[in-house]
């Protein structure tokens, strides 16, 4: 747990310029939750060049930051990374450039801490990769989705990659196993999506004519007796988009405890699916420094390969 017993004065290096003060402090004060960071900034305990600042202040090279002493109550502290999680994350780096990295995100690990999650992938990676002064998510994956996740190691790379996302200059391909026979002619789903609170603070998404424009391309990869392996390419990047669009098309993803149906649950049980069958298999993005396309692929996890083996076995019976 990171605690300071006396005031620290930190001069901002050129490579740290452009970073928000809250993100800088989260990296600096390892173990401090975001709510506590906001509190000490609001109370004026954090100063930049001896002046009060807001949490969205962007640091400049040469800024002198006052970092106050911090004592964390055990219940407040962000969980320390276990040796198992550290080893898992170190082994999950698929490819790394000077200012970016791609992780093969494990299923079951949230990308961010919060809402009952003590530690997320980004907080854990910041602890594991303490050689980096900057590390931010470029995009997100659902907690139960595995596969390619892109992170930026500099402010410049983050801005460049975010711009590529907005301009649809990034290609993301997912593998999903869905219930039933997906029609080969159905290659496109366009249905507006709206987020809502399902109770207990849980967020869900539904098709709604008043929602945000959302489009997904689908292609059949392999057909089984009661299931279909499909490739999904989201054109837009809405929360739970692939899952909701597939369910809206009448073919819910196997292992989906939010948008599944009785039939998809029955097929999941029969095939031994014990997690969401959704995997970010490939990601193509422009290299931030030269714009050349980089393609990274994440192998299908062993648990999902086992499910496909079971599906092929049943299909051949």
XYZ file of C-alpha atoms in Angstrom:
317
model
C 0.000 0.000 0.000
C 1.420 3.401 -0.962
C 1.413 5.873 1.895
C 3.318 9.127 2.224
C 4.324 10.269 5.694
C 5.509 13.714 4.593
C 4.793 16.179 1.803
C 6.450 15.379 -1.531
C 7.295 17.964 -4.184
C 7.406 16.468 -7.670
C 8.640 18.231 -10.802
C 6.820 17.138 -13.950
C 9.052 15.703 -16.684
C 8.346 16.487 -20.379
C 7.014 12.948 -21.035
C 4.422 13.421 -18.249
C 3.063 16.672 -19.723
C -0.581 16.630 -20.805
C -1.598 14.071 -18.180
C -4.544 14.891 -15.922
C -3.614 15.540 -12.303
C -5.988 12.813 -11.020
C -4.419 10.150 -13.252
C -0.933 11.322 -12.264
C -1.812 11.025 -8.562
C -3.386 7.570 -8.971
C -0.125 6.354 -10.517
C 1.963 8.153 -7.885
C -0.098 7.189 -4.827
C -0.450 3.480 -5.488
C -3.356 2.053 -3.541
C -5.317 5.326 -3.347
C -8.880 5.062 -4.712
C -10.073 7.703 -7.177
C -12.640 9.095 -4.706
C -9.858 9.885 -2.233
C -7.765 11.528 -4.969
C -10.719 13.773 -5.880
C -11.195 14.656 -2.222
C -7.624 15.779 -1.573
C -7.594 17.829 -4.797
C -10.903 19.538 -3.938
C -9.686 20.330 -0.412
C -6.588 22.040 -1.823
C -4.157 19.542 -0.331
C -2.708 19.029 -3.808
C -1.129 22.145 -5.308
C 0.538 22.868 -8.637
C 3.070 25.697 -8.551
C 1.646 26.524 -5.085
C -1.856 27.108 -6.523
C -5.093 25.141 -6.105
C -6.195 23.226 -9.179
C -9.179 21.133 -10.336
C -9.119 17.370 -10.926
C -9.136 17.842 -14.719
C -6.044 20.084 -14.697
C -3.522 18.929 -17.303
C 0.081 18.978 -16.170
C 2.759 20.973 -17.976
C 6.480 20.194 -18.171
C 8.230 21.889 -15.261
C 5.116 22.047 -13.039
C 5.894 21.573 -9.357
C 3.250 19.349 -7.736
C 2.634 19.207 -3.994
C 1.674 15.627 -3.072
C 0.290 15.520 0.483
C 0.980 12.785 3.056
C -1.607 10.062 2.710
C -2.843 7.529 5.226
C -5.245 4.951 3.856
C -7.788 3.113 5.958
C -7.610 -0.601 5.046
C -11.135 -0.507 3.597
C -10.193 2.464 1.382
C -7.093 0.991 -0.174
C -7.003 -0.369 -3.687
C -5.994 -4.003 -3.470
C -2.345 -4.821 -4.036
C -1.623 -7.011 -7.045
C -1.226 -10.661 -6.054
C 1.699 -12.662 -7.392
C -0.717 -14.761 -9.464
C -2.295 -11.687 -11.084
C 1.141 -10.127 -11.632
C 2.348 -13.267 -13.433
C -0.876 -13.477 -15.432
C -0.605 -9.871 -16.654
C 3.108 -10.091 -17.474
C 2.372 -13.204 -19.531
C -0.628 -11.566 -21.228
C 1.315 -8.892 -23.139
C 0.998 -9.927 -26.801
C 2.885 -7.056 -28.427
C 4.454 -3.830 -27.240
C 5.707 -0.712 -29.030
C 7.531 2.360 -27.708
C 4.274 4.072 -26.708
C 1.590 1.356 -26.788
C 0.952 -2.223 -25.720
C -1.669 -4.873 -26.465
C -2.784 -7.210 -23.679
C -4.660 -10.485 -24.098
C -7.172 -9.591 -21.385
C -8.281 -12.530 -19.259
C -12.018 -13.145 -18.894
C -13.427 -12.130 -15.500
C -11.075 -9.179 -14.976
C -12.690 -5.724 -15.142
C -10.668 -3.118 -17.036
C -11.327 -0.564 -14.257
C -11.770 -0.758 -10.496
C -14.947 0.628 -8.918
C -18.527 -0.458 -8.183
C -17.424 -3.295 -5.933
C -14.297 -4.116 -7.967
C -11.262 -3.488 -5.745
C -8.753 -3.601 -8.574
C -9.101 -3.552 -12.347
C -6.692 -4.377 -15.141
C -5.448 -0.795 -15.572
C -4.781 -0.299 -11.839
C -3.037 -3.669 -11.649
C -0.893 -2.963 -14.717
C 0.203 0.380 -13.278
C 1.505 -1.499 -10.255
C 3.135 -4.231 -12.333
C 4.690 -1.801 -14.848
C 6.030 0.781 -12.433
C 8.720 1.553 -15.035
C 6.067 3.528 -16.952
C 5.128 7.114 -16.064
C 1.930 6.952 -18.168
C -0.501 4.128 -18.900
C -4.103 4.525 -20.062
C -6.756 2.394 -21.765
C -7.442 3.292 -25.402
C -10.736 1.363 -25.407
C -12.553 -1.084 -23.135
C -13.703 -4.683 -23.080
C -16.538 -6.067 -20.964
C -15.394 -7.762 -17.771
C -16.183 -11.253 -19.082
C -14.777 -10.680 -22.588
C -11.231 -11.859 -23.306
C -8.766 -10.836 -25.979
C -6.998 -7.842 -27.535
C -6.985 -4.702 -25.401
C -4.942 -1.669 -26.482
C -3.221 0.663 -24.004
C -1.227 3.857 -24.560
C 2.085 4.535 -22.829
C 2.156 8.277 -23.638
C -0.330 11.141 -23.799
C 0.485 11.715 -27.486
C -0.195 8.075 -28.368
C -3.481 8.129 -26.432
C -4.720 11.202 -28.322
C -3.646 9.748 -31.689
C -5.277 6.370 -31.030
C -8.468 7.955 -29.664
C -8.688 9.986 -32.867
C -8.280 6.787 -34.912
C -11.167 5.250 -32.939
C -13.423 8.239 -33.644
C -12.614 8.102 -37.348
C -13.266 4.331 -37.499
C -9.608 3.788 -38.476
C -9.358 0.861 -36.065
C -10.524 -2.632 -36.995
C -11.762 -4.907 -34.181
C -12.804 -8.521 -34.769
C -14.482 -10.734 -32.182
C -15.352 -14.423 -32.083
C -18.671 -15.315 -30.454
C -20.585 -18.562 -30.072
C -24.330 -17.977 -30.285
C -27.414 -20.094 -29.767
C -29.131 -21.549 -32.851
C -28.346 -21.391 -36.571
C -27.296 -17.876 -37.540
C -28.518 -17.218 -41.133
C -25.534 -16.787 -43.498
C -27.423 -13.987 -45.259
C -27.661 -11.959 -42.031
C -24.397 -10.028 -42.125
C -25.460 -6.711 -40.605
C -27.429 -5.543 -37.578
C -28.364 -1.896 -37.120
C -30.371 -1.227 -33.972
C -30.229 1.846 -31.727
C -29.042 1.092 -28.196
C -29.874 2.773 -24.895
C -28.217 2.230 -21.500
C -30.403 1.951 -18.406
C -30.150 1.057 -14.735
C -31.399 -2.488 -14.141
C -31.399 -2.052 -10.353
C -28.658 -2.552 -7.748
C -26.545 -0.137 -9.770
C -26.187 -2.669 -12.593
C -26.073 -1.123 -16.032
C -27.682 -2.825 -18.981
C -28.392 -1.981 -22.589
C -31.538 -2.428 -24.655
C -32.682 -1.764 -28.203
C -34.564 1.540 -28.172
C -35.645 3.744 -31.124
C -34.478 6.760 -29.078
C -31.052 5.208 -28.336
C -27.693 5.812 -29.991
C -27.024 4.622 -33.537
C -25.256 1.228 -33.325
C -24.074 -1.044 -36.126
C -22.375 -4.454 -36.159
C -21.225 -6.680 -39.047
C -21.582 -10.445 -38.537
C -20.150 -13.379 -40.497
C -20.695 -17.099 -39.971
C -17.440 -18.951 -39.264
C -18.726 -22.439 -38.382
C -22.166 -23.965 -37.864
C -23.017 -26.629 -35.280
C -26.154 -28.521 -34.302
C -27.625 -25.886 -31.947
C -25.018 -23.146 -32.117
C -23.053 -20.964 -34.546
C -19.537 -19.560 -34.301
C -19.646 -16.041 -35.708
C -17.185 -13.220 -36.277
C -18.466 -9.826 -35.137
C -17.073 -6.499 -36.271
C -18.556 -3.554 -34.346
C -18.764 -0.441 -36.535
C -19.726 1.667 -33.529
C -18.449 1.089 -30.004
C -21.447 0.995 -27.670
C -21.510 -0.792 -24.323
C -22.466 -4.505 -24.702
C -23.133 -3.837 -28.404
C -22.284 -7.280 -29.842
C -24.171 -9.074 -27.064
C -27.342 -7.008 -27.433
C -27.315 -7.006 -31.250
C -26.889 -10.795 -31.346
C -29.724 -11.289 -28.830
C -31.879 -8.822 -30.816
C -31.248 -10.969 -33.927
C -32.602 -13.978 -31.998
C -29.240 -15.609 -31.297
C -27.988 -14.771 -27.796
C -24.342 -15.367 -26.945
C -23.619 -18.524 -24.980
C -22.587 -17.907 -21.377
C -24.246 -14.472 -21.336
C -25.869 -14.005 -17.921
C -27.231 -10.552 -18.834
C -28.853 -11.023 -22.239
C -29.135 -14.805 -22.524
C -32.365 -16.760 -23.015
C -33.547 -20.084 -21.604
C -32.505 -21.765 -24.825
C -29.035 -20.168 -24.843
C -28.605 -21.228 -21.195
C -29.648 -24.783 -22.085
C -27.161 -24.970 -24.978
C -24.441 -23.400 -22.787
C -24.948 -26.081 -20.147
C -24.890 -28.854 -22.738
C -21.593 -27.617 -24.225
C -19.943 -26.835 -20.878
C -19.784 -23.047 -21.371
C -18.860 -21.506 -18.020
C -18.043 -17.949 -19.168
C -19.211 -15.481 -21.799
C -18.172 -16.828 -25.200
C -16.898 -13.539 -26.594
C -13.238 -13.069 -27.522
C -11.515 -10.083 -29.155
C -9.504 -12.154 -31.622
C -7.820 -9.409 -33.684
C -7.116 -5.698 -33.569
C -5.684 -3.488 -36.324
C -4.706 0.100 -35.536
C -2.430 2.811 -36.991
C 0.982 2.918 -35.277
C 0.903 6.307 -33.450
C 4.289 7.552 -34.680
C 4.148 6.599 -38.380
C 0.521 5.655 -39.099
C 1.413 2.228 -40.469
C -1.201 -0.446 -39.702
C -0.375 -2.853 -36.875
C -2.372 -6.088 -36.576
C -2.345 -8.049 -33.330
C -4.111 -11.369 -32.747
C -5.017 -13.089 -29.483
C -5.356 -16.875 -29.493
C -8.662 -18.298 -28.322
C -8.455 -19.286 -24.624
C -8.225 -23.005 -23.903
C -11.651 -23.007 -22.168
C -13.323 -21.713 -25.353
C -11.375 -24.134 -27.582
C -12.692 -26.941 -25.364
C -16.263 -25.715 -25.931
C -15.755 -25.706 -29.709
C -14.376 -29.228 -29.483
C -17.530 -30.309 -27.657
C -19.709 -28.567 -30.259
C -17.870 -30.284 -33.119
C -18.195 -33.630 -31.377
C -21.933 -33.243 -30.951
C -22.320 -31.974 -34.509
C -20.572 -35.065 -35.852
C -22.796 -37.483 -33.921
